[in-house]
mmCIF file of C-alpha atoms and ligand atoms in Angstrom:
data_model
loop_
_atom_site.group_PDB
_atom_site.id
_atom_site.type_symbol
_atom_site.label_atom_id
_atom_site.label_comp_id
_atom_site.label_asym_id
_atom_site.label_seq_id
_atom_site.Cartn_x
_atom_site.Cartn_y
_atom_site.Cartn_z
ATOM 1 C CA MET A 9 0.000 0.000 0.000
ATOM 2 C CA LEU A 10 1.714 3.168 -1.193
ATOM 3 C CA VAL A 11 1.474 5.995 1.330
ATOM 4 C CA ASN A 12 3.462 9.017 2.435
ATOM 5 C CA GLY A 13 5.724 8.721 5.478
ATOM 6 C CA ILE A 14 3.785 10.960 7.870
ATOM 7 C CA GLU A 15 1.620 8.438 9.744
ATOM 8 C CA MET A 16 4.200 5.652 9.826
ATOM 9 C CA LEU A 17 6.771 7.951 11.406
ATOM 10 C CA LYS A 18 4.360 9.454 13.922
ATOM 11 C CA LYS A 19 3.450 5.907 14.986
ATOM 12 C CA ALA A 20 7.122 4.925 15.200
ATOM 13 C CA LYS A 21 7.875 7.957 17.336
ATOM 14 C CA ALA A 22 4.997 7.208 19.696
ATOM 15 C CA GLY A 23 5.807 3.489 19.775
ATOM 16 C CA HIS A 24 9.584 3.925 20.319
ATOM 17 C CA TYR A 25 10.766 1.995 17.294
ATOM 18 C CA ALA A 26 12.247 3.002 13.940
ATOM 19 C CA VAL A 27 11.012 2.439 10.392
ATOM 20 C CA GLY A 28 13.709 1.098 8.070
ATOM 21 C CA GLN A 29 14.585 2.972 4.902
ATOM 22 C CA PHE A 30 16.229 0.516 2.559
ATOM 23 C CA ASN A 31 17.718 1.950 -0.607
ATOM 24 C CA ILE A 32 16.783 0.265 -3.864
ATOM 25 C CA ASN A 33 19.065 -0.253 -6.839
ATOM 26 C CA ASN A 34 17.091 -2.489 -9.170
ATOM 27 C CA LEU A 35 14.169 -4.877 -9.434
ATOM 28 C CA GLU A 36 15.706 -7.570 -7.196
ATOM 29 C CA TRP A 37 16.312 -5.062 -4.404
ATOM 30 C CA THR A 38 12.775 -3.720 -4.612
ATOM 31 C CA LYS A 39 11.163 -7.169 -4.653
ATOM 32 C CA ALA A 40 13.296 -8.416 -1.737
ATOM 33 C CA ILE A 41 12.487 -5.427 0.482
ATOM 34 C CA LEU A 42 8.765 -5.404 -0.318
ATOM 35 C CA GLN A 43 8.430 -9.144 0.314
ATOM 36 C CA VAL A 44 10.240 -9.027 3.668
ATOM 37 C CA ALA A 45 8.232 -5.994 4.811
ATOM 38 C CA GLU A 46 5.045 -7.923 4.030
ATOM 39 C CA GLU A 47 6.337 -11.105 5.686
ATOM 40 C CA LEU A 48 7.202 -9.214 8.898
ATOM 41 C CA LYS A 49 4.183 -6.888 8.746
ATOM 42 C CA ALA A 50 6.489 -3.882 8.883
ATOM 43 C CA PRO A 51 6.003 -0.416 7.380
ATOM 44 C CA VAL A 52 8.899 0.339 5.055
ATOM 45 C CA ILE A 53 10.496 3.175 3.131
ATOM 46 C CA LEU A 54 12.158 2.549 -0.222
ATOM 47 C CA GLY A 55 14.980 5.061 -0.577
ATOM 48 C CA VAL A 56 15.991 6.159 -4.076
ATOM 49 C CA SER A 57 19.134 8.231 -4.522
ATOM 50 C CA GLU A 58 19.407 10.441 -7.585
ATOM 51 C CA GLY A 59 22.119 8.156 -8.985
ATOM 52 C CA ALA A 60 20.074 4.997 -8.444
ATOM 53 C CA GLY A 61 17.011 6.713 -9.920
ATOM 54 C CA LYS A 62 18.966 7.571 -13.065
ATOM 55 C CA TYR A 63 20.407 4.044 -13.226
ATOM 56 C CA MET A 64 16.934 2.496 -13.075
ATOM 57 C CA GLY A 65 15.628 4.614 -15.959
ATOM 58 C CA GLY A 66 14.417 7.713 -14.127
ATOM 59 C CA PHE A 67 12.109 8.366 -11.180
ATOM 60 C CA ALA A 68 8.925 7.740 -13.182
ATOM 61 C CA THR A 69 10.199 4.248 -14.063
ATOM 62 C CA VAL A 70 10.985 3.578 -10.394
ATOM 63 C CA GLN A 71 7.587 4.791 -9.231
ATOM 64 C CA ALA A 72 5.804 2.684 -11.856
ATOM 65 C CA MET A 73 7.838 -0.402 -10.907
ATOM 66 C CA VAL A 74 7.138 -0.035 -7.188
ATOM 67 C CA ALA A 75 3.444 0.670 -7.748
ATOM 68 C CA ALA A 76 3.090 -2.378 -10.000
ATOM 69 C CA MET A 77 4.933 -4.673 -7.577
ATOM 70 C CA ASP A 78 2.909 -3.346 -4.674
ATOM 71 C CA LYS A 79 -0.213 -4.432 -6.532
ATOM 72 C CA GLU A 80 1.146 -7.694 -7.948
ATOM 73 C CA PHE A 81 2.448 -8.940 -4.573
ATOM 74 C CA LYS A 82 -0.638 -7.644 -2.747
ATOM 75 C CA ILE A 83 1.504 -5.668 -0.339
ATOM 76 C CA SER A 84 -0.737 -4.654 2.556
ATOM 77 C CA VAL A 85 1.878 -2.896 4.699
ATOM 78 C CA PRO A 86 2.534 0.852 4.275
ATOM 79 C CA VAL A 87 5.236 1.497 1.676
ATOM 80 C CA CYS A 88 6.744 4.864 0.904
ATOM 81 C CA THR A 89 8.723 5.829 -2.218
ATOM 82 C CA HIS A 90 11.232 8.340 -0.950
ATOM 83 C CA LEU A 91 13.923 10.407 -2.655
ATOM 84 C CA ASP A 92 17.214 10.061 -0.761
ATOM 85 C CA HIS A 93 19.507 13.104 -0.437
ATOM 86 C CA GLY A 94 17.655 14.989 -3.125
ATOM 87 C CA THR A 95 18.824 18.182 -4.731
ATOM 88 C CA TYR A 96 16.326 21.001 -5.224
ATOM 89 C CA GLU A 97 15.896 19.974 -8.889
ATOM 90 C CA GLY A 98 15.764 16.267 -8.039
ATOM 91 C CA ALA A 99 13.019 16.904 -5.498
ATOM 92 C CA TYR A 100 10.862 18.492 -8.208
ATOM 93 C CA LYS A 101 11.521 15.540 -10.527
ATOM 94 C CA CYS A 102 10.248 13.120 -7.835
ATOM 95 C CA ILE A 103 7.236 15.294 -7.145
ATOM 96 C CA LYS A 104 6.426 15.086 -10.870
ATOM 97 C CA ALA A 105 7.060 11.333 -10.952
ATOM 98 C CA GLY A 106 4.507 10.716 -8.194
ATOM 99 C CA PHE A 107 6.792 9.633 -5.348
ATOM 100 C CA THR A 108 5.010 9.625 -1.997
ATOM 101 C CA SER A 109 7.873 11.315 -0.163
ATOM 102 C CA ILE A 110 11.012 13.370 -0.753
ATOM 103 C CA MET A 111 14.170 14.249 1.056
ATOM 104 C CA PHE A 112 15.682 17.618 0.323
ATOM 105 C CA ASP A 113 19.282 17.701 1.451
ATOM 106 C CA GLY A 114 20.206 21.342 1.781
ATOM 107 C CA SER A 115 22.813 20.661 4.460
ATOM 108 C CA HIS A 116 25.683 21.887 2.275
ATOM 109 C CA TYR A 117 24.032 25.289 1.740
ATOM 110 C CA PRO A 118 24.302 28.218 4.148
ATOM 111 C CA ILE A 119 21.477 27.766 6.679
ATOM 112 C CA ASP A 120 19.344 30.595 5.205
ATOM 113 C CA GLU A 121 19.369 28.977 1.762
ATOM 114 C CA ASN A 122 18.630 25.565 3.296
ATOM 115 C CA ILE A 123 15.678 27.209 5.088
ATOM 116 C CA TRP A 124 14.061 28.890 2.107
ATOM 117 C CA LYS A 125 14.469 25.910 -0.205
ATOM 118 C CA THR A 126 13.180 23.482 2.448
ATOM 119 C CA LYS A 127 10.256 25.817 3.187
ATOM 120 C CA GLU A 128 9.219 26.019 -0.452
ATOM 121 C CA LEU A 129 9.503 22.259 -1.003
ATOM 122 C CA THR A 130 7.594 21.525 2.219
ATOM 123 C CA HIS A 131 4.737 23.677 0.980
ATOM 124 C CA VAL A 132 4.681 21.981 -2.434
ATOM 125 C CA ALA A 133 5.033 18.443 -1.009
ATOM 126 C CA HIS A 134 2.295 18.892 1.569
ATOM 127 C CA ASN A 135 -0.093 20.366 -0.977
ATOM 128 C CA LEU A 136 0.328 17.167 -2.961
ATOM 129 C CA GLY A 137 -0.023 14.854 0.060
ATOM 130 C CA MET A 138 3.649 13.938 0.147
ATOM 131 C CA SER A 139 5.967 13.850 3.149
ATOM 132 C CA ILE A 140 9.328 15.593 3.314
ATOM 133 C CA GLU A 141 12.623 15.003 5.097
ATOM 134 C CA ALA A 142 15.164 17.787 5.581
ATOM 135 C CA GLU A 143 18.793 17.689 6.646
ATOM 136 C CA VAL A 144 21.044 19.747 8.890
ATOM 137 C CA GLY A 145 24.722 18.954 9.475
ATOM 138 C CA ALA A 146 26.188 16.928 6.629
ATOM 139 C CA ILE A 147 26.533 13.166 7.023
ATOM 140 C CA GLY A 148 30.167 12.105 6.583
ATOM 141 C CA GLY A 149 31.550 9.348 4.404
ATOM 142 C CA GLU A 150 34.225 8.506 1.964
ATOM 143 C CA GLU A 151 34.584 10.603 -1.109
ATOM 144 C CA ASP A 152 37.609 10.281 -3.411
ATOM 145 C CA GLY A 153 39.560 8.634 -0.621
ATOM 146 C CA VAL A 154 38.892 11.428 1.868
ATOM 147 C CA ILE A 155 37.172 10.081 4.936
ATOM 148 C CA GLY A 156 34.904 12.481 6.803
ATOM 149 C CA MET A 157 34.239 11.648 10.432
ATOM 150 C CA GLY A 158 30.641 12.816 10.307
ATOM 151 C CA GLU A 159 29.597 16.322 11.255
ATOM 152 C CA CYS A 160 27.419 17.073 14.263
ATOM 153 C CA ALA A 161 24.411 19.270 13.564
ATOM 154 C CA ASP A 162 23.762 22.528 15.416
ATOM 155 C CA PRO A 163 20.587 21.955 17.488
ATOM 156 C CA ASP A 164 19.460 25.569 16.997
ATOM 157 C CA GLU A 165 19.672 25.186 13.208
ATOM 158 C CA CYS A 166 17.738 21.918 13.549
ATOM 159 C CA LYS A 167 14.983 23.782 15.358
ATOM 160 C CA LYS A 168 14.790 26.370 12.577
ATOM 161 C CA ILE A 169 14.322 23.644 9.952
ATOM 162 C CA ALA A 170 11.944 21.595 12.134
ATOM 163 C CA ASP A 171 9.794 24.697 12.649
ATOM 164 C CA LEU A 172 9.164 24.804 8.882
ATOM 165 C CA GLY A 173 6.844 21.825 9.363
ATOM 166 C CA VAL A 174 8.939 19.090 7.773
ATOM 167 C CA ASP A 175 7.878 15.535 8.655
ATOM 168 C CA MET A 176 11.307 14.095 9.512
ATOM 169 C CA LEU A 177 14.720 15.526 10.118
ATOM 170 C CA ALA A 178 18.148 14.077 9.386
ATOM 171 C CA ALA A 179 20.638 15.611 11.793
ATOM 172 C CA GLY A 180 24.311 14.682 11.653
ATOM 173 C CA ILE A 181 25.398 13.022 14.913
ATOM 174 C CA GLY A 182 28.752 11.638 13.807
ATOM 175 C CA ASN A 183 27.149 9.106 11.435
ATOM 176 C CA ILE A 184 28.777 8.252 8.132
ATOM 177 C CA HIS A 185 27.601 6.691 4.864
ATOM 178 C CA GLY A 186 29.336 3.499 3.788
ATOM 179 C CA LYS A 187 31.722 1.475 5.945
ATOM 180 C CA TYR A 188 32.760 3.012 9.277
ATOM 181 C CA PRO A 189 36.522 3.531 9.638
ATOM 182 C CA ALA A 190 38.276 1.613 12.435
ATOM 183 C CA ASN A 191 38.966 4.849 14.323
ATOM 184 C CA TRP A 192 35.335 6.073 14.180
ATOM 185 C CA LYS A 193 34.376 7.741 17.452
ATOM 186 C CA GLY A 194 30.780 6.489 17.502
ATOM 187 C CA LEU A 195 27.485 8.370 17.479
ATOM 188 C CA SER A 196 27.220 11.571 19.473
ATOM 189 C CA PHE A 197 24.264 10.855 21.770
ATOM 190 C CA GLU A 198 24.823 14.233 23.355
ATOM 191 C CA THR A 199 24.077 15.908 20.009
ATOM 192 C CA LEU A 200 21.101 13.614 19.408
ATOM 193 C CA ALA A 201 19.573 14.436 22.798
ATOM 194 C CA ALA A 202 20.182 18.171 22.268
ATOM 195 C CA VAL A 203 18.580 18.066 18.797
ATOM 196 C CA GLN A 204 15.540 16.205 20.085
ATOM 197 C CA ALA A 205 15.180 18.587 23.034
ATOM 198 C CA LYS A 206 15.023 21.529 20.605
ATOM 199 C CA THR A 207 12.791 19.856 18.022
ATOM 200 C CA GLY A 208 10.144 18.347 20.316
ATOM 201 C CA GLU A 209 8.225 15.523 18.689
ATOM 202 C CA MET A 210 10.048 15.656 15.347
ATOM 203 C CA PRO A 211 10.882 12.122 14.075
ATOM 204 C CA LEU A 212 14.665 12.082 13.642
ATOM 205 C CA VAL A 213 16.441 10.150 10.903
ATOM 206 C CA LEU A 214 19.673 8.213 11.300
ATOM 207 C CA HIS A 215 21.532 7.970 7.992
ATOM 208 C CA GLY A 216 24.484 5.638 7.505
ATOM 209 C CA GLY A 217 22.711 2.798 9.338
ATOM 210 C CA SER A 218 25.081 0.135 7.958
ATOM 211 C CA GLY A 219 27.669 -1.088 10.423
ATOM 212 C CA ILE A 220 26.465 0.818 13.497
ATOM 213 C CA PRO A 221 26.664 -1.528 16.520
ATOM 214 C CA GLU A 222 23.306 -2.808 17.758
ATOM 215 C CA ASP A 223 23.529 -1.164 21.168
ATOM 216 C CA MET A 224 24.080 2.240 19.535
ATOM 217 C CA ILE A 225 21.098 1.685 17.233
ATOM 218 C CA LYS A 226 18.888 0.835 20.201
ATOM 219 C CA LYS A 227 20.076 3.825 22.202
ATOM 220 C CA ALA A 228 19.525 6.141 19.229
ATOM 221 C CA ILE A 229 15.931 4.890 18.988
ATOM 222 C CA THR A 230 15.315 5.573 22.693
ATOM 223 C CA LEU A 231 16.620 9.118 22.146
ATOM 224 C CA GLY A 232 14.210 9.914 19.316
ATOM 225 C CA VAL A 233 15.380 8.278 16.073
ATOM 226 C CA SER A 234 12.301 7.044 14.179
ATOM 227 C CA LYS A 235 13.793 6.213 10.781
ATOM 228 C CA ILE A 236 17.073 4.463 9.992
ATOM 229 C CA ASN A 237 18.608 4.319 6.522
ATOM 230 C CA VAL A 238 20.433 1.237 5.286
ATOM 231 C CA ASN A 239 22.100 0.843 1.922
ATOM 232 C CA THR A 240 25.675 -0.442 2.131
ATOM 233 C CA GLU A 241 24.877 -3.558 4.184
ATOM 234 C CA CYS A 242 22.426 -4.809 1.544
ATOM 235 C CA GLN A 243 25.021 -4.162 -1.144
ATOM 236 C CA LEU A 244 27.687 -6.058 0.804
ATOM 237 C CA SER A 245 25.463 -9.064 1.484
ATOM 238 C CA PHE A 246 24.314 -9.159 -2.156
ATOM 239 C CA ALA A 247 27.917 -8.995 -3.396
ATOM 240 C CA ALA A 248 29.165 -11.663 -0.960
ATOM 241 C CA ALA A 249 26.414 -14.127 -1.888
ATOM 242 C CA THR A 250 26.938 -13.538 -5.613
ATOM 243 C CA ARG A 251 30.700 -13.990 -5.212
ATOM 244 C CA LYS A 252 30.160 -17.279 -3.352
ATOM 245 C CA TYR A 253 27.871 -18.583 -6.129
ATOM 246 C CA ILE A 254 30.358 -17.744 -8.864
ATOM 247 C CA GLU A 255 33.450 -18.887 -6.979
ATOM 248 C CA ALA A 256 31.741 -22.233 -6.375
ATOM 249 C CA GLY A 257 31.364 -22.471 -10.161
ATOM 250 C CA LYS A 258 27.555 -22.689 -9.900
ATOM 251 C CA ASP A 259 27.097 -20.457 -12.929
ATOM 252 C CA LEU A 260 28.897 -23.108 -14.980
ATOM 253 C CA GLU A 261 26.661 -25.973 -13.849
ATOM 254 C CA GLY A 262 23.583 -26.685 -15.986
ATOM 255 C CA LYS A 263 21.740 -23.431 -16.584
ATOM 256 C CA GLY A 264 23.344 -21.735 -13.579
ATOM 257 C CA PHE A 265 24.104 -18.744 -15.783
ATOM 258 C CA ASP A 266 20.382 -17.928 -16.045
ATOM 259 C CA PRO A 267 20.071 -14.488 -14.370
ATOM 260 C CA ARG A 268 17.146 -15.750 -12.317
ATOM 261 C CA LYS A 269 19.523 -18.325 -10.813
ATOM 262 C CA LEU A 270 22.627 -16.154 -10.791
ATOM 263 C CA LEU A 271 20.944 -13.322 -8.895
ATOM 264 C CA LEU A 272 18.970 -15.563 -6.521
ATOM 265 C CA PRO A 273 21.595 -15.974 -3.752
ATOM 266 C CA GLY A 274 22.124 -12.200 -3.678
ATOM 267 C CA PHE A 275 18.380 -11.633 -3.599
ATOM 268 C CA GLU A 276 18.004 -14.027 -0.657
ATOM 269 C CA ALA A 277 20.953 -12.341 1.090
ATOM 270 C CA ILE A 278 19.294 -8.916 0.812
ATOM 271 C CA LYS A 279 16.123 -10.410 2.269
ATOM 272 C CA GLU A 280 18.047 -11.731 5.258
ATOM 273 C CA THR A 281 19.778 -8.392 5.879
ATOM 274 C CA VAL A 282 16.461 -6.527 5.685
ATOM 275 C CA ARG A 283 14.844 -9.066 8.051
ATOM 276 C CA GLU A 284 17.624 -8.594 10.620
ATOM 277 C CA LYS A 285 17.405 -4.805 10.422
ATOM 278 C CA ILE A 286 13.616 -4.632 10.689
ATOM 279 C CA LYS A 287 13.760 -6.817 13.812
ATOM 280 C CA LEU A 288 16.584 -4.723 15.285
ATOM 281 C CA PHE A 289 14.661 -1.500 14.603
ATOM 282 C CA GLY A 290 11.544 -2.999 16.217
ATOM 283 C CA SER A 291 9.212 -2.216 13.314
ATOM 284 C CA ASP A 292 8.099 -5.825 12.743
ATOM 285 C CA GLY A 293 4.409 -6.336 13.448
ATOM 286 C CA LYS A 294 3.835 -2.555 13.428
ATOM 287 C CA ALA A 295 2.065 -2.240 10.065
HETATM 288 P P1 LIG B 325 24.637 3.332 4.406
HETATM 289 O O1 LIG B 325 24.955 3.072 2.983
HETATM 290 O O2 LIG B 325 25.838 3.646 5.210
HETATM 291 O O3 LIG B 325 23.800 2.248 5.004
HETATM 292 O O4 LIG B 325 23.756 4.664 4.460
HETATM 293 C C1 LIG B 325 22.527 4.710 3.802
HETATM 294 C C2 LIG B 325 21.934 6.045 3.880
HETATM 295 O O5 LIG B 325 22.066 6.758 4.842
HETATM 296 C C3 LIG B 325 21.162 6.521 2.735
HETATM 297 O O6 LIG B 325 20.774 7.841 2.870
#
């Protein structure tokens, strides 16, 4: 059932659990996530980055694929199609394509520019029944070999963006996209608590959910995180399972080269990762 993210996140906030955002990259990813969400009766958010959207043939193609699968597999749990780290232009493309939710990431702009762009997009999204996520304090990660340690957001800036009426807020608390470096200092719970204190009931979003230790995930949820994004861990489990299949020479046996067979171990591996995360986030049985 395609919906925006407003109700599912309000319920998660009130129920002290987090909804998983799992990024999609192709048909296998989408099918795996939808089927596990249905199996576990969990609300779910399908994250689509601008790069992945382009790769899959544009946002309209993605929206059509998700809508058709939702119908074909009789998905009864709430499912949200959500732009991940959208630019201003990308957000408008997703609005046009019929996504149910957008993220506008204006964290790299001066705060005033982030505010006016977020304000405008919030107005447009809400008029169309869509939800919107905003961001303050850039999420770190590896880019061209430079490893950022993850910036901590300014709680006062978070309040300014939250006051615009966005539905969820991504605030940097030392989290990083991709693999965490060995010398990572961990999440800043002090920042998280300060952001939540300033933003009241705002559902907070934890990006870079791959590789964060379970106890930190659980603590983050108790401090107000209602949505957790996972991408890299699904990619790693897909790649490992595919590697195992090929290294065992299975693609050379019979019709093992058939893509439906070749991609099956990876597909099953994504399902298992999503299952583990949904249970860890506590959103199973919450649909
Ligand atoms: P990871 O790839 O680190 O799981 O992060 C995903 C994410 O935050 C998408 O916005």
